[in-house]
Coordinates of C-alpha atoms in Angstrom, one line a residue:
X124 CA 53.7 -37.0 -78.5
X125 CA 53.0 -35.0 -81.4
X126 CA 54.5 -35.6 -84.8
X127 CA 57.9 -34.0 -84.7
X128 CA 61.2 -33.7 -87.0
X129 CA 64.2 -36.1 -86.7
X130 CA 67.6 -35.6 -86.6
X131 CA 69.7 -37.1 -89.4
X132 CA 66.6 -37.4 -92.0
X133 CA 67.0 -39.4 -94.9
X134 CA 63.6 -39.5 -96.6
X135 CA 63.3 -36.1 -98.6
X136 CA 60.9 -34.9 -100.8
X137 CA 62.5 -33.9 -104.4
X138 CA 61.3 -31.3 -107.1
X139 CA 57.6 -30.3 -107.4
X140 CA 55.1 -31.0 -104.7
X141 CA 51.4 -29.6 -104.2
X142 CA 47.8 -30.4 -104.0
X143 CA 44.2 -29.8 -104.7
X144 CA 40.9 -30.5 -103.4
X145 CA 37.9 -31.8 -104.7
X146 CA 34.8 -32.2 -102.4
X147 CA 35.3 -34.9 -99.9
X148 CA 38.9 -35.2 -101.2
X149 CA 42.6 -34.1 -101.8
X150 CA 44.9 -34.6 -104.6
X151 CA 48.7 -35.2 -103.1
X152 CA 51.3 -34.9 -105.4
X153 CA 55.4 -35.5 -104.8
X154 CA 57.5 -35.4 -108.2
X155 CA 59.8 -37.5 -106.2
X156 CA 60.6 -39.4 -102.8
X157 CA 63.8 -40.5 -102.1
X158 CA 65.5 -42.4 -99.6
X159 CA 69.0 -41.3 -99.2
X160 CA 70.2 -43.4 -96.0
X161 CA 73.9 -44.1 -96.4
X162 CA 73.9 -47.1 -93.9
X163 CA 71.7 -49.4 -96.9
X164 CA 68.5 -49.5 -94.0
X165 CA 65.1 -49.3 -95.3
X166 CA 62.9 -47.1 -94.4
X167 CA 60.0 -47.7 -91.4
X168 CA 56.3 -47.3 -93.4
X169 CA 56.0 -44.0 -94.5
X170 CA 53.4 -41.6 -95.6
X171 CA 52.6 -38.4 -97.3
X172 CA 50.7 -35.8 -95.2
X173 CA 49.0 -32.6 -95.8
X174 CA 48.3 -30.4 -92.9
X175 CA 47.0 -27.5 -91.9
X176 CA 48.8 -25.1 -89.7
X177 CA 48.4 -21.5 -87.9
X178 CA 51.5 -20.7 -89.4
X179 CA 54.2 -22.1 -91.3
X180 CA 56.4 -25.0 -89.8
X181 CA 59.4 -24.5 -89.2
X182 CA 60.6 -28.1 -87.7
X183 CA 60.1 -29.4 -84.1
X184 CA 56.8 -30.4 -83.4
X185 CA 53.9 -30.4 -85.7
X186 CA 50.5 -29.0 -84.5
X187 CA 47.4 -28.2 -86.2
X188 CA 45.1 -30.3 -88.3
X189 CA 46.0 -33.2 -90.9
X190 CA 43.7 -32.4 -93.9
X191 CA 45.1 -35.9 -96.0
X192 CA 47.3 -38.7 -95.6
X193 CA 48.4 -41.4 -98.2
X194 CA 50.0 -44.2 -97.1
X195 CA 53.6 -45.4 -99.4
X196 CA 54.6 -48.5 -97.8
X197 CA 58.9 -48.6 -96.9
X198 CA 61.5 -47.5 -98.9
X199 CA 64.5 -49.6 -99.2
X200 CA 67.9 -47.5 -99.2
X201 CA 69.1 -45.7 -102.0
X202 CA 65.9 -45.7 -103.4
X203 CA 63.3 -43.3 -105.2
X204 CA 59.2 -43.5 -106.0
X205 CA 58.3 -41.4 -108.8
X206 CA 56.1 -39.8 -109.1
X207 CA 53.5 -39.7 -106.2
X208 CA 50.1 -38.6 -107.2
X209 CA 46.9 -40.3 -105.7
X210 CA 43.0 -38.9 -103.9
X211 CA 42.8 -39.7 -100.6
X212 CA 39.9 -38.6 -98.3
X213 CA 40.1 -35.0 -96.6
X214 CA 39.8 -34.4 -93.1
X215 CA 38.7 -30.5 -93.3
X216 CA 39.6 -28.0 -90.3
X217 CA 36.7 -25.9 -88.9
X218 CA 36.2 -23.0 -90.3
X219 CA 39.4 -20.4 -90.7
X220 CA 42.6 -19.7 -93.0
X221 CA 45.6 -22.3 -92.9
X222 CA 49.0 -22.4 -93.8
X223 CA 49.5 -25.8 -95.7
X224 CA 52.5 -28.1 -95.5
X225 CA 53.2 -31.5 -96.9
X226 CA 55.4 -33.6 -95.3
X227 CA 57.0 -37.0 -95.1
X228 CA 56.5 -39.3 -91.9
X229 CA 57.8 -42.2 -91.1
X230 CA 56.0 -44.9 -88.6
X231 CA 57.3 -45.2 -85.2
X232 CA 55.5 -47.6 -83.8
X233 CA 52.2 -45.9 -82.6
X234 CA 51.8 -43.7 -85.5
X235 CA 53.6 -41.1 -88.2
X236 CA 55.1 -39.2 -86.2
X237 CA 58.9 -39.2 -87.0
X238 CA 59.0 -36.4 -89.9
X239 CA 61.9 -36.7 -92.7
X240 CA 61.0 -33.2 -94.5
X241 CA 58.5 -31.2 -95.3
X242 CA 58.1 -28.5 -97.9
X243 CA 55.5 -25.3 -97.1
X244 CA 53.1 -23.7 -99.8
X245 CA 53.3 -19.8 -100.0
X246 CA 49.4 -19.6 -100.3
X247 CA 47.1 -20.1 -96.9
X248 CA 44.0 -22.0 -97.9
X249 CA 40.8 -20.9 -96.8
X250 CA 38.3 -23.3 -95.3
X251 CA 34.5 -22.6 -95.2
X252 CA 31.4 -24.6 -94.1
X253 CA 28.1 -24.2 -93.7
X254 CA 27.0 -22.4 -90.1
X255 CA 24.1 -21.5 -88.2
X256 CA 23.7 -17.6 -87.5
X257 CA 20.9 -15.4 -86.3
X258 CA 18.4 -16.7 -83.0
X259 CA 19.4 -20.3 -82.2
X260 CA 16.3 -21.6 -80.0
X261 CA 14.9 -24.7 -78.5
X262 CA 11.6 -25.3 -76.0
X263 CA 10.0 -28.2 -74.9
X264 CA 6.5 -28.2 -76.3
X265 CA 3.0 -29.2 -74.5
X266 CA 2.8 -32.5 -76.1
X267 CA 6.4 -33.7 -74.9
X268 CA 8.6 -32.7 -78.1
X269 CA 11.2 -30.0 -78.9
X270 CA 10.6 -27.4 -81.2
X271 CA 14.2 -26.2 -82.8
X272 CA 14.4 -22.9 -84.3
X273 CA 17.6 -21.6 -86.2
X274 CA 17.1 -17.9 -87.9
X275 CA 19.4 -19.0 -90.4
X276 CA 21.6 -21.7 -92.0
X277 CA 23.9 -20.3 -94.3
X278 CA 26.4 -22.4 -96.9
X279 CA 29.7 -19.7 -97.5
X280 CA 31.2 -21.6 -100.4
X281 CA 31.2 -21.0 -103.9
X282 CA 28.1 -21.7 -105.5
X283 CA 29.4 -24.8 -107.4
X284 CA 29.9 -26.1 -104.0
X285 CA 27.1 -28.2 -102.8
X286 CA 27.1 -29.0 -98.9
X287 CA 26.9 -32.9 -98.1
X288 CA 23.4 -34.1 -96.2
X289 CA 23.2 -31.3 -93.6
X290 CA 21.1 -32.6 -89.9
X291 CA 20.7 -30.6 -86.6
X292 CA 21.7 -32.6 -83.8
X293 CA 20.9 -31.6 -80.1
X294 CA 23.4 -32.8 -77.9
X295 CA 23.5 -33.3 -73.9
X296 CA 26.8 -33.1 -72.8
X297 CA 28.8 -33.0 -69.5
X298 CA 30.3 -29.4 -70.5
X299 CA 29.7 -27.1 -73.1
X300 CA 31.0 -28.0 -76.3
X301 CA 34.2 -26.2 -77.7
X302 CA 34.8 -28.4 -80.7
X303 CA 36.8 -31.7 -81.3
X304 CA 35.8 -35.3 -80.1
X305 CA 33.0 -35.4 -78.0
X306 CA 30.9 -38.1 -76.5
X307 CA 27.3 -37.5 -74.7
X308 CA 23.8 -38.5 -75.4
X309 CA 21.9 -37.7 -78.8
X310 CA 18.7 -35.8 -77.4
X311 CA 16.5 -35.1 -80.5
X312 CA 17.8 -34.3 -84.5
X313 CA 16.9 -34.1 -88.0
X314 CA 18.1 -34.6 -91.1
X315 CA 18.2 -31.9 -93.6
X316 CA 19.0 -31.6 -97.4
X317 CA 22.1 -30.6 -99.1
X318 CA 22.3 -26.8 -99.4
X319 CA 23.9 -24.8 -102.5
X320 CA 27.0 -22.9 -101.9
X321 CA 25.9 -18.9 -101.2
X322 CA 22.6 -19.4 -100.3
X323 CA 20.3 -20.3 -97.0
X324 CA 17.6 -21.5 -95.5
X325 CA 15.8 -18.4 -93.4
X326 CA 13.3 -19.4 -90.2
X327 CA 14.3 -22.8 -90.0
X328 CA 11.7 -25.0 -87.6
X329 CA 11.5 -27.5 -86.7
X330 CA 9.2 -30.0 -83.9
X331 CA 11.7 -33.4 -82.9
X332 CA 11.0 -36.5 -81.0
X333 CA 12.9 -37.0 -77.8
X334 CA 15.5 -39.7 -76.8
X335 CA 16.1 -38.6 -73.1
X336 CA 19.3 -39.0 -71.5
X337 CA 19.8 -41.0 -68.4
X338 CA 18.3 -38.6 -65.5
X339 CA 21.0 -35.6 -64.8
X340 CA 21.7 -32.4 -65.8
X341 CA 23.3 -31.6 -68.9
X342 CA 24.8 -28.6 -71.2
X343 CA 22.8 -29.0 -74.4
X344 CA 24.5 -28.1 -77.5
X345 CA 22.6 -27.6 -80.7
X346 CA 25.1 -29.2 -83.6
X347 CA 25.0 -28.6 -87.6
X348 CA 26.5 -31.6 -88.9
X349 CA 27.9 -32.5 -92.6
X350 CA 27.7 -35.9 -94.0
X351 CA 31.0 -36.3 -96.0
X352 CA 30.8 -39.8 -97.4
X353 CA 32.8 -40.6 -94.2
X354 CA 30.7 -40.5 -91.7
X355 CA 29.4 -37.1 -90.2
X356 CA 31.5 -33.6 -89.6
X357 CA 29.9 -31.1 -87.0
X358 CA 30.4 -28.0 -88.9
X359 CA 28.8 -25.6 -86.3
X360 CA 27.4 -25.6 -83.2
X361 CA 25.8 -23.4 -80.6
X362 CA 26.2 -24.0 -76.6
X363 CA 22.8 -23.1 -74.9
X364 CA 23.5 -21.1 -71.8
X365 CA 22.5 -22.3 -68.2
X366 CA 22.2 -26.5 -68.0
X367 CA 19.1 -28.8 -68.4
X368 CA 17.7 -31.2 -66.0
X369 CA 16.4 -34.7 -66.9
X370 CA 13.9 -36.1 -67.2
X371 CA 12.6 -32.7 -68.7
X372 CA 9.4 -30.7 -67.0
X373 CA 6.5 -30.6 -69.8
X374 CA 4.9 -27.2 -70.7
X375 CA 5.0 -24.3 -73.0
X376 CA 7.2 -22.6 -71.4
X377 CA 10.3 -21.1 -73.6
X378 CA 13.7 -22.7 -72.5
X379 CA 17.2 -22.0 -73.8
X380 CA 16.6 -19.4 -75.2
X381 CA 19.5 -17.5 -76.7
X382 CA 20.4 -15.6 -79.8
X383 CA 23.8 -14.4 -81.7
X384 CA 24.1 -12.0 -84.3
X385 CA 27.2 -12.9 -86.3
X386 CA 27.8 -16.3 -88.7
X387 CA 31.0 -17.3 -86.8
X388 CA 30.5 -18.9 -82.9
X389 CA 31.9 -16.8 -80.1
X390 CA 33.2 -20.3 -79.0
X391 CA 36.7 -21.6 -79.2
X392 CA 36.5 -22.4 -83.4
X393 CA 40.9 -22.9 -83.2
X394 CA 42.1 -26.6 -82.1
X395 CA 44.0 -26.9 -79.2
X396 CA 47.3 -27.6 -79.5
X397 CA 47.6 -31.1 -78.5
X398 CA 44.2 -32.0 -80.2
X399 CA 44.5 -34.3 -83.5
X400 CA 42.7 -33.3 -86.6
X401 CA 40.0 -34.8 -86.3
X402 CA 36.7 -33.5 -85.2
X403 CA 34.1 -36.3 -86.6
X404 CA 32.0 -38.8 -84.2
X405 CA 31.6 -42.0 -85.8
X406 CA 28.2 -42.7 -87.4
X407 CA 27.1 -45.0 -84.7
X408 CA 28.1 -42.1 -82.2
X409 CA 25.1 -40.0 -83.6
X410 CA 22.5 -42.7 -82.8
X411 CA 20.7 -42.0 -79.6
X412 CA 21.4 -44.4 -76.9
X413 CA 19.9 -47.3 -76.7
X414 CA 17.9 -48.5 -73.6
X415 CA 18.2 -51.5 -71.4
X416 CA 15.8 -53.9 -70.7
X417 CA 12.5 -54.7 -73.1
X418 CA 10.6 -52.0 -71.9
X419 CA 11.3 -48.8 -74.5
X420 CA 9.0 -45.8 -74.4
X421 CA 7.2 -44.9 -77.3
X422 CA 8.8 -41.7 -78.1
X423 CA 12.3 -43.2 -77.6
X424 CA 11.0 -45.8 -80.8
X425 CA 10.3 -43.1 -82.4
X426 CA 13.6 -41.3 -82.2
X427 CA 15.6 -44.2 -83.0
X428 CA 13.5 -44.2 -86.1
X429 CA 13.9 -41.1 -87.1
X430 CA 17.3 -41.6 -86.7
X431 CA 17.1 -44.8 -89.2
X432 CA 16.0 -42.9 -91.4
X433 CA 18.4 -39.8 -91.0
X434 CA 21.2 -42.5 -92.2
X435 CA 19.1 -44.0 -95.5
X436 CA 18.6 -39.7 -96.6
X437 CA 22.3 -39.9 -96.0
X438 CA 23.0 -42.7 -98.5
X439 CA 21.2 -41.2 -100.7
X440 CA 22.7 -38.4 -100.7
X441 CA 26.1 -39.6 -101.1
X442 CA 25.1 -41.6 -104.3
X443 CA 23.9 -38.6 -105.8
X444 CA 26.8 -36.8 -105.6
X445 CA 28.8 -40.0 -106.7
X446 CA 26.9 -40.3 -110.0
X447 CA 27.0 -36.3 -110.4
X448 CA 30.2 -36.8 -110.5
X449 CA 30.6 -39.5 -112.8
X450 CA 28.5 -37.4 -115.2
X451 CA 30.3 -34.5 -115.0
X452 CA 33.2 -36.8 -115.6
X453 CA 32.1 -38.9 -118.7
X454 CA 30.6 -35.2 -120.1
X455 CA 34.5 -33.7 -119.8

């Protein structure tokens, strides 16, 4: 069941409201929360949300994609917190304009989904992320590897707006991929750097060790994934058409190839309307599988260790942009 409005709400949301983002997070802010139940019952758990919607809502049920959520604890009856201002991490949408409301939920025993009031902002926010455009490619090379080639990754933010660690992840999946959750097998990827808002890398690539899937045939689905401090985001992706067979058949042969001549997918980029904002596979999920038994081929190894060290990069990355800004911070 998706979260929905309640009849008889009592928790409303008083005075000013809004929010802001800043990298990896959101700035929630109420003036004032009150609980207004005349019957002296406290509230359930309750929490602040921030979510992203086609359009504005209107009551019912709530679809779309929950950007932020802060957590307040229960309210006992005739009762007020004021103000409410905290950072909590952001759960961005894929790419597209939103209209933005903040609401007030109250736990029903499997999650937040009983909504007191909400309050919707007259701006639609815009969310960009970095995308692969141009010839997306991939062949299996003489020597057992796969050479990726992208014409063109591209950052559309602002030019203060550094990506997170960036990696290209090719995935073998039962179907293609049309964003949200997904779960397959990790066939080869790379990490990348971070990449400055309004600028690209042109003629990207790149030669990867293989960590073959169990034997099958697959849709492989070349992914551009964001690290955001938690864990990664697949920003873009690219379904290769036709399907793969495994194990694959060594030679220079092209395979996959394919090519698209605009920066947004012609995949489905909109959530579906049942589908919960989220659109991250946990940091273990991006790991290729591991093998049973002792007996591991050498260019599995050395995927899984390229993989190692995709995650270290990754670290590193994220301290970096911690201490930048702490600079910038201690400078202002």
């Amino acid at each position: 069941m998706p979260p929905h409005s309640v009849e008889n709400a009592c928790i409303h949301i008083s005075g000013n409201s809004g929010y802001s983002r800043h990298g990896d997070t959101i700035s929630l802010y109420a003036e004032r929360i009150d609980n207004l139940n005349n019957s002296g019952i406290t509230s359930g758990n309750l929490a602040l949300q921030l979510w992203g919607c086609q359009g504005p809502y209107n009551g019912g049920a709530l679809t779309g994609w929950k950007l932020a959520e802060l957590n307040l604890g229960t309210l006992q009856a005739n009762h007020f917190i004021a103000p409410v201002r905290s950072d909590v991490p952001a759960n961005f949408p894929e790419h597209g304009d939103y209209a933005i409301a903040l609401v007030i939920a109250e736990w029903d025993g499997e999650d937040f989904n009983l909504i007191h009031d909400f309050q919707n902002y007259a701006n639609r926010d815009v969310f960009l992320h970095p995308c692969l455009e141009g010839r997306v490619s991939y062949r299996v090379t003489a020597d057992g590897h796969l050479a990726v080639e992208v014409e063109r990754i591209h950052n559309p933010r602002e030019p203060e707006n550094v990506s997170g660690t960036l990696s290209l992840e090719l995935w073998a999946l039962s179907e293609p991929y049309h964003g949200g959750v997904f779960s397959g097998h990790a066939v080869a990827g790379i990490t990348l750097e971070t990449l400055q808002g309004g600028t690209s890398w042109s003629n990207c690539a790149h030669k990867l060790a293989i960590a073959p899937p169990p034997p099958g045939t697959y849709a492989l689905v070349l992914m551009l994934r964001e690290w955001t401090g938690n864990g990664y985001v697949t920003r873009d992706y690219f379904n290769f058409n036709g399907r793969e067979t495994f194990p694959l058949a060594i030679s220079p042969r092209p395979s996959g190839v394919a090519a698209r001549t605009n920066s947004v997918p012609e995949v489905a980029r909109k959530p579906a309307s049942s589908q919960k904002a989220v659109t991250t596979v946990s940091i273990t999920g991006s790991k290729p599988p591991s093998q049973a038994g002792a007996e591991r081929t050498a260019t599995t190894r050395k995927a899984e260790d390229s993989m190692v060290a995709v995650r270290i990069a990754e670290l590193m990355g994220y301290a970096r942009r911690v201490l930048e800004k702490i600079r910038q911070q201690l400078s202002s």
